[in-house]
Short mmCIF file of C-alpha atoms in Angstrom, two decimals:
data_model
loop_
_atom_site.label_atom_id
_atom_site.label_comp_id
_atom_site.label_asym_id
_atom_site.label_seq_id
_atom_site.Cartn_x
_atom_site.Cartn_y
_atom_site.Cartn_z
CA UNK A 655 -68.74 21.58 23.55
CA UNK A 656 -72.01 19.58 22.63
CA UNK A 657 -75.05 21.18 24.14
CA UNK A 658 -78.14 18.65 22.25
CA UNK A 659 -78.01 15.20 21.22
CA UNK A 660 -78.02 15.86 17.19
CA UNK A 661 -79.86 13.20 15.12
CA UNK A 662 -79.51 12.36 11.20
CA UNK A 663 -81.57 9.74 9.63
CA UNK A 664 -80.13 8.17 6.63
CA UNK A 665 -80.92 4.93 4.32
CA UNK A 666 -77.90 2.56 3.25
CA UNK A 667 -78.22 0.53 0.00
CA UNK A 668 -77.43 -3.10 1.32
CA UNK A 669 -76.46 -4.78 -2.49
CA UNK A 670 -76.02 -7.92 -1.32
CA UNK A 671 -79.33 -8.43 0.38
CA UNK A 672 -80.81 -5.50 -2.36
CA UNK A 673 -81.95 -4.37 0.57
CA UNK A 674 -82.32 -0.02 1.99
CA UNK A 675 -81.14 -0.38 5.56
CA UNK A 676 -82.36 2.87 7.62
CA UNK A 677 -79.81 4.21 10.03
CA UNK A 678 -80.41 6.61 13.08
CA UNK A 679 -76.98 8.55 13.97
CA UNK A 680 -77.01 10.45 17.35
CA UNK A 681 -74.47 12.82 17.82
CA UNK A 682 -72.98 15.42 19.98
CA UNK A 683 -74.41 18.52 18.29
CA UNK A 684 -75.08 22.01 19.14
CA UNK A 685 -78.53 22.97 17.93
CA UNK A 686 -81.91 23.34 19.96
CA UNK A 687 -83.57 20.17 21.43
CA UNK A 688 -87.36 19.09 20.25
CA UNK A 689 -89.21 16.35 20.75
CA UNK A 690 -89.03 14.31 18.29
CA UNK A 691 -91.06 11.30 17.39
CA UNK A 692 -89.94 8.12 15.70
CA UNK A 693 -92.93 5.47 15.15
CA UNK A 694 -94.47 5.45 18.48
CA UNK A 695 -91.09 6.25 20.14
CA UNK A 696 -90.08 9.66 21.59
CA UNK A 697 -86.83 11.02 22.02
CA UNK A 698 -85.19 14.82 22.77
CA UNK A 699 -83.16 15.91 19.73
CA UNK A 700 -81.65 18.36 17.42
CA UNK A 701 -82.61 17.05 13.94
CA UNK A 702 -79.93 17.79 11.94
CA UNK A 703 -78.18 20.16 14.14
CA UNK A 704 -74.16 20.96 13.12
CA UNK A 705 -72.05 18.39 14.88
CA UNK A 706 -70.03 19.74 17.75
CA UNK A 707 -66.59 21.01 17.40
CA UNK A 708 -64.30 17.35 18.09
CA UNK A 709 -63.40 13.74 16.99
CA UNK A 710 -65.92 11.41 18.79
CA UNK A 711 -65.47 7.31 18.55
CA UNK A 712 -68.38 5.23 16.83
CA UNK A 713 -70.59 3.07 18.55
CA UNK A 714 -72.80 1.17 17.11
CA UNK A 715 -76.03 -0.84 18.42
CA UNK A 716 -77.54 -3.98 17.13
CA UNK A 717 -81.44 -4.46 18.18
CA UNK A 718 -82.91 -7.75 19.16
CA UNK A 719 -84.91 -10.15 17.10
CA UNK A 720 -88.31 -8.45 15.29
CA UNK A 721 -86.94 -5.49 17.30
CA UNK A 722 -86.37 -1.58 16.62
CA UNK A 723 -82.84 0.40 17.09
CA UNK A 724 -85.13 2.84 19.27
CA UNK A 725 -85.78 0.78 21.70
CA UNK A 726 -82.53 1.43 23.05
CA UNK A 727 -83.04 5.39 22.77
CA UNK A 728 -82.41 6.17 25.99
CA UNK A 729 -78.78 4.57 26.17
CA UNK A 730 -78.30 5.84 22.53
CA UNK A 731 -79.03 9.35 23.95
CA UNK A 732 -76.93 9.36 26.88
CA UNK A 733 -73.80 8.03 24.95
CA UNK A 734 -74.35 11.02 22.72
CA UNK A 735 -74.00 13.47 25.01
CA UNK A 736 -71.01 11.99 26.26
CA UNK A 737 -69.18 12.30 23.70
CA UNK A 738 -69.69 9.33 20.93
CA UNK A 739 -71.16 9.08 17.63
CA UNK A 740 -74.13 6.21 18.24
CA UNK A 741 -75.49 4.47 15.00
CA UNK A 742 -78.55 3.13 15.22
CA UNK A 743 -79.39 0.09 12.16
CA UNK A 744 -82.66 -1.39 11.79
CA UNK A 745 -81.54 -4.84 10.52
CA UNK A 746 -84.23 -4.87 7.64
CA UNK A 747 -85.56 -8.42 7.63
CA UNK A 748 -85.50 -9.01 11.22
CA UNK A 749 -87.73 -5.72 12.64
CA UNK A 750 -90.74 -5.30 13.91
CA UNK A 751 -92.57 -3.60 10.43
CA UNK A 752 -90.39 -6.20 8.41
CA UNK A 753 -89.64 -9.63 10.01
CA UNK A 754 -89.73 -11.58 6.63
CA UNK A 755 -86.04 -12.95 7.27
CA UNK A 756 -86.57 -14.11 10.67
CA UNK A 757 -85.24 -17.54 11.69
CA UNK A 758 -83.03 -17.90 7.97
CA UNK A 759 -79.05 -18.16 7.26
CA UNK A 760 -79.98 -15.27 5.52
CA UNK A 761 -80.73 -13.18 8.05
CA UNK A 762 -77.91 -14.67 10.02
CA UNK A 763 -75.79 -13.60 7.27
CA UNK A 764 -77.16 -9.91 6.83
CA UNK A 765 -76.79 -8.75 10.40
CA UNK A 766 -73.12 -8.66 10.58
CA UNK A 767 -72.48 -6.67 7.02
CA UNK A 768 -75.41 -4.26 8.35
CA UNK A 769 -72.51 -3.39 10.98
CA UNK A 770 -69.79 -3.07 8.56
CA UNK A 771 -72.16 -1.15 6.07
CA UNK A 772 -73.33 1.60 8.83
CA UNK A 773 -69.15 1.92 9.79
CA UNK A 774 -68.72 2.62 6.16
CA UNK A 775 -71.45 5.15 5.87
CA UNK A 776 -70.76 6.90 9.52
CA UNK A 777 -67.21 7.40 7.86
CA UNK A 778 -68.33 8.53 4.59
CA UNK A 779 -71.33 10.66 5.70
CA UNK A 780 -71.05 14.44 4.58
CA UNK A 781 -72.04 15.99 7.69
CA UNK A 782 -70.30 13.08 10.37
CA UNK A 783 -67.53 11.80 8.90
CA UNK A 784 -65.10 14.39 9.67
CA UNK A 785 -66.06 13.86 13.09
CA UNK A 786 -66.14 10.36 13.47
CA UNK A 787 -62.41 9.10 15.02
CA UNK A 788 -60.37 6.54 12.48
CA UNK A 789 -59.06 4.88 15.40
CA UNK A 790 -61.84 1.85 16.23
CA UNK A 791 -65.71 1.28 17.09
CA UNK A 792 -67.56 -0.58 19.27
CA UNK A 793 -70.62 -2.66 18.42
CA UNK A 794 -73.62 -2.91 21.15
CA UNK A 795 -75.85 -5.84 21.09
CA UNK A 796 -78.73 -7.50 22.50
CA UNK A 797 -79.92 -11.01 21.99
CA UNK A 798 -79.68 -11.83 18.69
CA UNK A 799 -77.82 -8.37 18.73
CA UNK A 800 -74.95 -9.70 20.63
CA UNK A 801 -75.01 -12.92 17.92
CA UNK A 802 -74.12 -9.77 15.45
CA UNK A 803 -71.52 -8.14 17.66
CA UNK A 804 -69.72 -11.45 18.19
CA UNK A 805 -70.17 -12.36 14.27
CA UNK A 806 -68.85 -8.88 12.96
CA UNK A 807 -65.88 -9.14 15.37
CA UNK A 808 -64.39 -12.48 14.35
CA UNK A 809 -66.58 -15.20 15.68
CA UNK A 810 -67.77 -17.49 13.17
CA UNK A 811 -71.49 -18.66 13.21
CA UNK A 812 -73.53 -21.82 12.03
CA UNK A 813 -76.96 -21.94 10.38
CA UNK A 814 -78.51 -25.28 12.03
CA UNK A 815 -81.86 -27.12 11.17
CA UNK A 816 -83.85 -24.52 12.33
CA UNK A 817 -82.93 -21.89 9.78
CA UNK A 818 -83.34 -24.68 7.00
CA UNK A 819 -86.49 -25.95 8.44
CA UNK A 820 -85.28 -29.63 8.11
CA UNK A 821 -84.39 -31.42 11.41
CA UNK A 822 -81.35 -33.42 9.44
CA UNK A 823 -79.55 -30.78 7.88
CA UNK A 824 -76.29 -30.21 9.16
CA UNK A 825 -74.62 -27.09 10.12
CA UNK A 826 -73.58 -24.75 7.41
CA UNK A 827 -71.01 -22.01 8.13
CA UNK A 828 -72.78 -18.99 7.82
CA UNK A 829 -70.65 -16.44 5.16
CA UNK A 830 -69.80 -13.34 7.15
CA UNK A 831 -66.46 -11.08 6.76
CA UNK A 832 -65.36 -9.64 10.35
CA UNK A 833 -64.51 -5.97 10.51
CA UNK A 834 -61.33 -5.41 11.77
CA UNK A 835 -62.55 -1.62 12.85
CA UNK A 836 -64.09 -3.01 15.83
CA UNK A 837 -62.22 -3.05 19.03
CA UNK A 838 -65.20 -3.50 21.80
CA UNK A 839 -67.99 -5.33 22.27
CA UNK A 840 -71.08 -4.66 24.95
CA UNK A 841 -73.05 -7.94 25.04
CA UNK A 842 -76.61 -7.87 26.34
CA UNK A 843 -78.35 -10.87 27.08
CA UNK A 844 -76.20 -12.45 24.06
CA UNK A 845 -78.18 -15.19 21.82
CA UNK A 846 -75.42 -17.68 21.52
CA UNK A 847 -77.16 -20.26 19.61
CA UNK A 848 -75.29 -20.12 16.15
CA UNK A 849 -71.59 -20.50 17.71
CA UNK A 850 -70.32 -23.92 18.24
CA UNK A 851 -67.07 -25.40 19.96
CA UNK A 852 -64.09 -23.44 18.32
CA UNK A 853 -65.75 -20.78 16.79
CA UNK A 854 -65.71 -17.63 19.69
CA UNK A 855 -62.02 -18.44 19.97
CA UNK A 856 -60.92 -15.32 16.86
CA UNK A 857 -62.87 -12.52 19.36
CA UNK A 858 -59.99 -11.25 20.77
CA UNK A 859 -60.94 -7.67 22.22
CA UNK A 860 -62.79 -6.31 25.19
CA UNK A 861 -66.18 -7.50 26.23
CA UNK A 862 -68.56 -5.86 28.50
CA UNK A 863 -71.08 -8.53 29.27
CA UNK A 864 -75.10 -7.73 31.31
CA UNK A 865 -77.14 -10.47 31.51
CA UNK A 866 -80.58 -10.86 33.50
CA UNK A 867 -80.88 -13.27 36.54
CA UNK A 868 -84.50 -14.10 35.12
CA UNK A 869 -83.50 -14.27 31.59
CA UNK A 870 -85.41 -17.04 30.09
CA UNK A 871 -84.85 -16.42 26.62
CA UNK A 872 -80.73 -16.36 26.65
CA UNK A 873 -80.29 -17.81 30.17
CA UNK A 874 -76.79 -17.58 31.59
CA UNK A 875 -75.06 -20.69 29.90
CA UNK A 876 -75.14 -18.11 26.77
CA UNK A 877 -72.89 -16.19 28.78
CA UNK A 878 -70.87 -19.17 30.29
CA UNK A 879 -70.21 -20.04 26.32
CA UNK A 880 -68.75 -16.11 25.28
CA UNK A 881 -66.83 -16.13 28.46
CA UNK A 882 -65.52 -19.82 27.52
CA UNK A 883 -65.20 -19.62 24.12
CA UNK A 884 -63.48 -16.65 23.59
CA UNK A 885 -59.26 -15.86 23.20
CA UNK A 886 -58.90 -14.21 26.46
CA UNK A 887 -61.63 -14.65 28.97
CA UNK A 888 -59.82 -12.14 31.38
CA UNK A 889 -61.08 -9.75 28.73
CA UNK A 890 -64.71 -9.99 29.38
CA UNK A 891 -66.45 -8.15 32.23
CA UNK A 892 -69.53 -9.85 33.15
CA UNK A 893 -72.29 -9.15 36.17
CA UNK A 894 -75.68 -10.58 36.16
CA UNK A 895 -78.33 -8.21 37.40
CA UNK A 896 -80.07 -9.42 39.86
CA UNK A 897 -84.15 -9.76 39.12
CA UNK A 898 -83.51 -8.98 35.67
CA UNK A 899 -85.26 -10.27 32.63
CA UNK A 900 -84.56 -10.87 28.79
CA UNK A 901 -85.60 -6.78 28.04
CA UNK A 902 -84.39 -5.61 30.99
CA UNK A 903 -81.68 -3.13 29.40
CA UNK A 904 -84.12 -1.91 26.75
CA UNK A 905 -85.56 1.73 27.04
CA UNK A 906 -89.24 1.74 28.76
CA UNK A 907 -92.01 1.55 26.27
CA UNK A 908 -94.62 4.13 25.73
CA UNK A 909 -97.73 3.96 27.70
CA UNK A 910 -100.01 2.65 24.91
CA UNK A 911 -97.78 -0.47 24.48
CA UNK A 912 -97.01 -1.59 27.63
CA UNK A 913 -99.09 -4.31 28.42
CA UNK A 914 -98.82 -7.96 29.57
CA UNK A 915 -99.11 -9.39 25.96
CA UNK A 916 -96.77 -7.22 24.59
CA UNK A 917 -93.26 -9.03 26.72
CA UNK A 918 -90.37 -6.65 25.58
CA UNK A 919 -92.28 -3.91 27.71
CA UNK A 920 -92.76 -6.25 30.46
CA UNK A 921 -89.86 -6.97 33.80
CA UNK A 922 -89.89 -10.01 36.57
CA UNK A 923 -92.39 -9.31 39.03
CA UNK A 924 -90.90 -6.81 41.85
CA UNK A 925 -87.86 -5.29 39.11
CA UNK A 926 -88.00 -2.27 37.56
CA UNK A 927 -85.74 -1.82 34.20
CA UNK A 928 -85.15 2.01 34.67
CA UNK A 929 -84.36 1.62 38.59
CA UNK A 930 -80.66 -0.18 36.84
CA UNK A 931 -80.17 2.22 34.42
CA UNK A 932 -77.52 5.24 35.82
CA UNK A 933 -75.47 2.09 36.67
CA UNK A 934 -76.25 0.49 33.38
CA UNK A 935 -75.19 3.61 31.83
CA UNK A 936 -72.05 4.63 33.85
CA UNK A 937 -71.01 1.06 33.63
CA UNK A 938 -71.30 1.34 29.61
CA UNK A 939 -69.69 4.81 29.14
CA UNK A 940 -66.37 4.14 30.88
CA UNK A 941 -66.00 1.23 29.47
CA UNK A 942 -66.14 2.42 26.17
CA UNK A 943 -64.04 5.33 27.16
CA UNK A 944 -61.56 2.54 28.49
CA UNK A 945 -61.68 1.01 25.52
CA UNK A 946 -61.69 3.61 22.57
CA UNK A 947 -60.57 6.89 23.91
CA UNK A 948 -57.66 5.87 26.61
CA UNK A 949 -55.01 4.42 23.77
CA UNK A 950 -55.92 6.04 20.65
CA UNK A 951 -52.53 6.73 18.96
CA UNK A 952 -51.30 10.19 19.37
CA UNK A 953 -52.15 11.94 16.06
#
């Protein structure tokens, strides 16, 4: 029985991109909690504490543009402790201490093998592997997260002019191998811009979709496009939160950077992001338990 949310940080040699990828795995673990402190984020852990005694199913979450995996600690925490194995990727290239790849095909390209890479590595780890179930993961994302999620599960994405930086160019398809391992999705405020007509329709798996009434970064029409565009609509579960913005399912910031400049720690006047999160939560943990843990194949 897991008593602590373990924690084991580990670096993943991207070839393609010759990139090192840094990867945060939260685990149920039995070891003492400390605070531990990660940049200018906080969190309650056991570093490297011994797994807990079990199989658990892999999640994995995809941060938003110039973004950090720990901004979603909270959720990454909670999901721990109920029982999954939560792998956090900083998408090197596209974070907030290295956003050199920002707006390219490349980085379009990258995010989705980041996914497949940290699978591979969850399974292969020393410590996690044995604990990590065989049977299928799940992929959260947010903003150009979800873009990932989508990507990595089938969908098939197009660089436009912007990523070229030449208003003629056409749409190229952007080169990206879908993992077959995944069998959820939970879409946050998903950055649709890079699908067009056709190209949702190979997701064919469950979707658990949030999006922010006050979104003005992916406004609903994002949404209207995954539930459109994918093989079976009736497969997507979708609510808009009312008076939520674009950050609105992201952990609260620490003190010293939430201000009015800084907008990922900001919400819509009158909302408050952490008075939605035991729904948020609930809402994410049974459907992932729906959706990994109620059909895995008798072993």
């Amino acid at each position: 029985m897991a008593s602590s949310c373990g924690c084991r940080l580990v670096n993943i040699n991207d070839a393609v991109q010759g990139a090192m990828v840094p990867v945060a795995f939260l685990y149920p673990a039995v070891g003492e909690e400390k605070t531990g402190h990660f940049g200018p984020y906080s969190l309650d852990v056991a570093r490297d504490a011994p797994p807990a005694d079990g199989i658990y199913p892999l999640v994995v979450i995809s941060h938003g543009h110039s973004g950090t995996p720990w901004a979603y600690r909270e959720l990454a925490r909670h999901l721990a402790l109920a029982g999954f194995v939560v792998a956090l990727p900083a998408h090197t290239g596209n974070t907030r201490t290295d956003n050199s790849l920002a707006g390219t095909a490349a980085n379009l390209a990258n995010r989705p093998r980041h996914i497949t890479l940290t699978i591979d590595a969850a399974l292969d780890d020393a410590v996690l592997g044995a604990h990590v179930a065989r049977t299928g993961v799940a992929v959260i994302g947010h903003s150009i997260g979800g873009y990932t999620a989508l990507a990595a599960a089938g969908g098939i994405p197009w660089s436009g002019p912007y990523e070229r930086k030449d208003s003629n160019a056409p749409p190229e398809q952007v080169p990206v191998t879908p993992d077959a391992r995944i069998r959820s999705l939970v879409l946050l405020n998903p950055a649709t811009f890079w699908f067009i007509a056709g190209s949702l329709r190979p997701v064919d798996l469950p979707i658990l979709m949030r999006t922010g009434e006050k979104d003005e970064v992916t406004p609903i029409e994002h949404a209207h496009k995954i539930i459109e565009g994918v093989a079976q609509p009736a497969l997507v579960e979708h609510k808009d939160i009312p008076g939520a913005g674009h950050f609105a399912f992201m952990s609260k910031f620490p003190p010293e950077m939430t201000r009015p400049g800084f907008k990922p720690s900001q919400d819509p006047e009158g909302f408050d992001r952490e008075s939605i999160q035991a729904e948020f939560f609930a809402d994410v943990t049974a459907f992932l338990r729906r959706t990994l843990c109620d059909n895995r194949p008798a072993n």
